Amino acid sequence: RKIKQVINVDFLYIVILSFVSIAVLFILTKLSGSRQISEMSFFDYVIGITIGSIAAEMATNIDLEWWKGITAMTIYALTGILLSFISQKSISARKFISGQPIILIEKGKILRKNLFKAKIEINDLLTSARNNGYFNLADIEYAIMETTGKISFMPIAQKRQLTPKDFNFAPMADGLYINVIIDGKIIKKDLKNARITENELKAQLK
């Protein structure tokens, strides 16, 4: 009976810590800002997986005092925020922390020296080029590895998509679309922003 009580207490403790760690992760993520995984720098990635590991350890290790896990996660999150702030204020620091874009292809020619610098194999570069629709390197003006690890391709002038400017044509400007009805309910605030009355909306619906 005592063993069952201990198990129940431990189970409840783990459940509570799991919710606490999730809440802390949510708050820290909000403070750190929203960025896609493909846009994360090396430090963002390391800090992210470290905070996640600490959260998992805090939720499952009943011997770890909860405040220690929260303190460690907070320190890592604040470090990430500080590095981001420093990167915004200093170009030199940004280059050191996030790195610099590296040109991999210039005017259809692969720059092997820069491939080594970017630590990417030629097969990976060619695969990325094919995935972006470039099967002939001669169609590529520049290929640049961004600081996030993503490769951007710039086609030669003859291969780029035509735009209205090429035809000396100026299309009419298109403004933002506003959802005035969501889940069957009229959103009065958005209705006001759209500069339309509820009666006008109902008339259009009819």
mmCIF file of C-alpha atoms in Angstrom, residues 7-141:
data_model
loop_
_atom_site.group_PDB
_atom_site.id
_atom_site.type_symbol
_atom_site.label_atom_id
_atom_site.label_comp_id
_atom_site.label_asym_id
_atom_site.label_seq_id
_atom_site.Cartn_x
_atom_site.Cartn_y
_atom_site.Cartn_z
ATOM 1 C CA ILE A 7 4.104 5.709 -6.996
ATOM 2 C CA ASN A 8 0.973 7.841 -7.065
ATOM 3 C CA VAL A 9 2.818 10.780 -5.483
ATOM 4 C CA ASP A 10 5.701 10.422 -7.957
ATOM 5 C CA PHE A 11 3.269 10.184 -10.880
ATOM 6 C CA LEU A 12 1.419 13.299 -9.749
ATOM 7 C CA TYR A 13 4.744 15.120 -9.262
ATOM 8 C CA ILE A 14 5.831 14.219 -12.815
ATOM 9 C CA VAL A 15 2.479 15.360 -14.231
ATOM 10 C CA ILE A 16 2.726 18.703 -12.436
ATOM 11 C CA LEU A 17 6.356 19.217 -13.494
ATOM 12 C CA SER A 18 5.463 18.356 -17.104
ATOM 13 C CA PHE A 19 2.829 21.085 -17.202
ATOM 14 C CA VAL A 20 5.195 23.512 -15.469
ATOM 15 C CA SER A 21 8.003 22.784 -17.963
ATOM 16 C CA ILE A 22 5.587 23.223 -20.899
ATOM 17 C CA ALA A 23 4.395 26.547 -19.491
ATOM 18 C CA VAL A 24 7.966 27.754 -18.949
ATOM 19 C CA LEU A 25 8.969 26.660 -22.472
ATOM 20 C CA PHE A 26 5.983 28.527 -23.925
ATOM 21 C CA ILE A 27 6.857 31.716 -22.052
ATOM 22 C CA LEU A 28 10.562 31.527 -22.948
ATOM 23 C CA THR A 29 9.730 30.854 -26.595
ATOM 24 C CA LYS A 30 7.463 33.903 -26.682
ATOM 25 C CA LEU A 31 10.216 36.030 -25.159
ATOM 26 C CA SER A 32 12.805 34.708 -27.609
ATOM 27 C CA GLY A 33 10.649 35.566 -30.619
ATOM 28 C CA SER A 34 9.090 33.470 -33.364
ATOM 29 C CA ARG A 35 11.382 32.115 -36.018
ATOM 30 C CA GLN A 36 11.132 29.106 -38.274
ATOM 31 C CA ILE A 37 13.629 26.289 -37.829
ATOM 32 C CA SER A 38 15.114 27.112 -41.242
ATOM 33 C CA GLU A 39 15.768 30.669 -40.028
ATOM 34 C CA MET A 40 17.543 29.678 -36.809
ATOM 35 C CA SER A 41 21.237 30.360 -36.404
ATOM 36 C CA PHE A 42 23.667 27.835 -34.951
ATOM 37 C CA PHE A 43 23.369 29.359 -31.483
ATOM 38 C CA ASP A 44 19.553 29.433 -31.716
ATOM 39 C CA TYR A 45 19.561 25.735 -32.570
ATOM 40 C CA VAL A 46 21.943 24.758 -29.772
ATOM 41 C CA ILE A 47 20.090 26.840 -27.193
ATOM 42 C CA GLY A 48 16.745 25.460 -28.355
ATOM 43 C CA ILE A 49 17.663 21.773 -28.071
ATOM 44 C CA THR A 50 19.430 22.419 -24.743
ATOM 45 C CA ILE A 51 16.358 24.083 -23.243
ATOM 46 C CA GLY A 52 14.233 21.209 -24.536
ATOM 47 C CA SER A 53 16.576 18.660 -22.937
ATOM 48 C CA ILE A 54 16.475 20.501 -19.614
ATOM 49 C CA ALA A 55 12.668 20.643 -19.756
ATOM 50 C CA ALA A 56 12.457 16.897 -20.403
ATOM 51 C CA GLU A 57 14.904 16.182 -17.579
ATOM 52 C CA MET A 58 12.962 18.441 -15.221
ATOM 53 C CA ALA A 59 9.684 16.680 -16.045
ATOM 54 C CA THR A 60 10.949 13.101 -15.604
ATOM 55 C CA ASN A 61 13.692 13.346 -12.972
ATOM 56 C CA ILE A 62 11.907 13.567 -9.628
ATOM 57 C CA ASP A 63 15.253 13.967 -7.860
ATOM 58 C CA LEU A 64 15.903 17.248 -9.657
ATOM 59 C CA GLU A 65 14.552 20.263 -7.807
ATOM 60 C CA TRP A 66 12.135 22.105 -10.084
ATOM 61 C CA TRP A 67 13.661 25.549 -9.517
ATOM 62 C CA LYS A 68 17.050 24.355 -10.775
ATOM 63 C CA GLY A 69 15.579 23.307 -14.121
ATOM 64 C CA ILE A 70 13.651 26.555 -14.530
ATOM 65 C CA THR A 71 16.760 28.572 -13.627
ATOM 66 C CA ALA A 72 18.869 26.723 -16.204
ATOM 67 C CA MET A 73 16.240 27.144 -18.943
ATOM 68 C CA THR A 74 15.881 30.841 -18.125
ATOM 69 C CA ILE A 75 19.650 31.382 -18.317
ATOM 70 C CA TYR A 76 19.853 29.698 -21.732
ATOM 71 C CA ALA A 77 16.862 31.679 -23.037
ATOM 72 C CA LEU A 78 18.257 34.984 -21.765
ATOM 73 C CA THR A 79 21.613 34.122 -23.361
ATOM 74 C CA GLY A 80 19.857 33.623 -26.709
ATOM 75 C CA ILE A 81 17.987 36.915 -26.335
ATOM 76 C CA LEU A 82 21.230 38.710 -25.409
ATOM 77 C CA LEU A 83 23.091 37.265 -28.407
ATOM 78 C CA SER A 84 20.215 38.317 -30.678
ATOM 79 C CA PHE A 85 20.311 41.861 -29.250
ATOM 80 C CA ILE A 86 24.095 42.093 -29.671
ATOM 81 C CA SER A 87 23.793 40.816 -33.265
ATOM 82 C CA GLN A 88 21.284 43.566 -34.069
ATOM 83 C CA LYS A 89 23.530 46.281 -32.637
ATOM 84 C CA SER A 90 26.925 45.173 -33.947
ATOM 85 C CA ILE A 91 27.804 44.057 -37.480
ATOM 86 C CA SER A 92 31.072 42.496 -36.294
ATOM 87 C CA ALA A 93 29.290 40.553 -33.561
ATOM 88 C CA ARG A 94 26.632 39.433 -36.063
ATOM 89 C CA LYS A 95 29.308 38.076 -38.382
ATOM 90 C CA PHE A 96 30.955 36.216 -35.495
ATOM 91 C CA ILE A 97 27.738 34.829 -33.991
ATOM 92 C CA SER A 98 25.688 34.072 -37.105
ATOM 93 C CA GLY A 99 28.407 33.889 -39.738
ATOM 94 C CA GLN A 100 28.310 35.350 -43.247
ATOM 95 C CA PRO A 101 26.669 34.245 -46.495
ATOM 96 C CA ILE A 102 29.030 32.249 -48.726
ATOM 97 C CA ILE A 103 28.936 32.301 -52.537
ATOM 98 C CA LEU A 104 28.992 28.696 -53.798
ATOM 99 C CA ILE A 105 28.300 29.252 -57.508
ATOM 100 C CA GLU A 106 29.301 32.312 -59.517
ATOM 101 C CA LYS A 107 28.195 32.697 -63.140
ATOM 102 C CA GLY A 108 27.582 28.950 -63.479
ATOM 103 C CA LYS A 109 30.915 27.912 -61.958
ATOM 104 C CA ILE A 110 31.211 26.086 -58.640
ATOM 105 C CA LEU A 111 33.644 27.742 -56.215
ATOM 106 C CA ARG A 112 35.233 24.655 -54.640
ATOM 107 C CA LYS A 113 37.193 26.713 -52.133
ATOM 108 C CA ASN A 114 33.956 28.139 -50.770
ATOM 109 C CA LEU A 115 32.384 24.664 -50.734
ATOM 110 C CA PHE A 116 35.095 23.603 -48.309
ATOM 111 C CA LYS A 117 34.585 26.768 -46.295
ATOM 112 C CA ALA A 118 30.833 26.137 -46.091
ATOM 113 C CA LYS A 119 31.467 22.456 -45.263
ATOM 114 C CA ILE A 120 29.088 21.235 -47.962
ATOM 115 C CA GLU A 121 29.700 18.472 -50.509
ATOM 116 C CA ILE A 122 29.253 19.099 -54.218
ATOM 117 C CA ASN A 123 26.553 16.409 -54.414
ATOM 118 C CA ASP A 124 24.517 18.213 -51.751
ATOM 119 C CA LEU A 125 24.846 21.465 -53.706
ATOM 120 C CA LEU A 126 23.722 19.804 -56.956
ATOM 121 C CA THR A 127 20.805 18.138 -55.154
ATOM 122 C CA SER A 128 19.716 21.483 -53.726
ATOM 123 C CA ALA A 129 19.993 23.053 -57.183
ATOM 124 C CA ARG A 130 17.784 20.340 -58.724
ATOM 125 C CA ASN A 131 15.246 20.703 -55.919
ATOM 126 C CA ASN A 132 14.993 24.387 -56.865
ATOM 127 C CA GLY A 133 14.509 23.573 -60.542
ATOM 128 C CA TYR A 134 18.079 24.086 -61.800
ATOM 129 C CA PHE A 135 19.377 21.013 -63.667
ATOM 130 C CA ASN A 136 21.939 23.025 -65.627
ATOM 131 C CA LEU A 137 24.500 25.038 -63.654
ATOM 132 C CA ALA A 138 24.798 27.437 -66.594
ATOM 133 C CA ASP A 139 21.305 28.683 -65.677
ATOM 134 C CA ILE A 140 22.553 29.855 -62.274
ATOM 135 C CA GLU A 141 24.047 33.331 -61.900
#
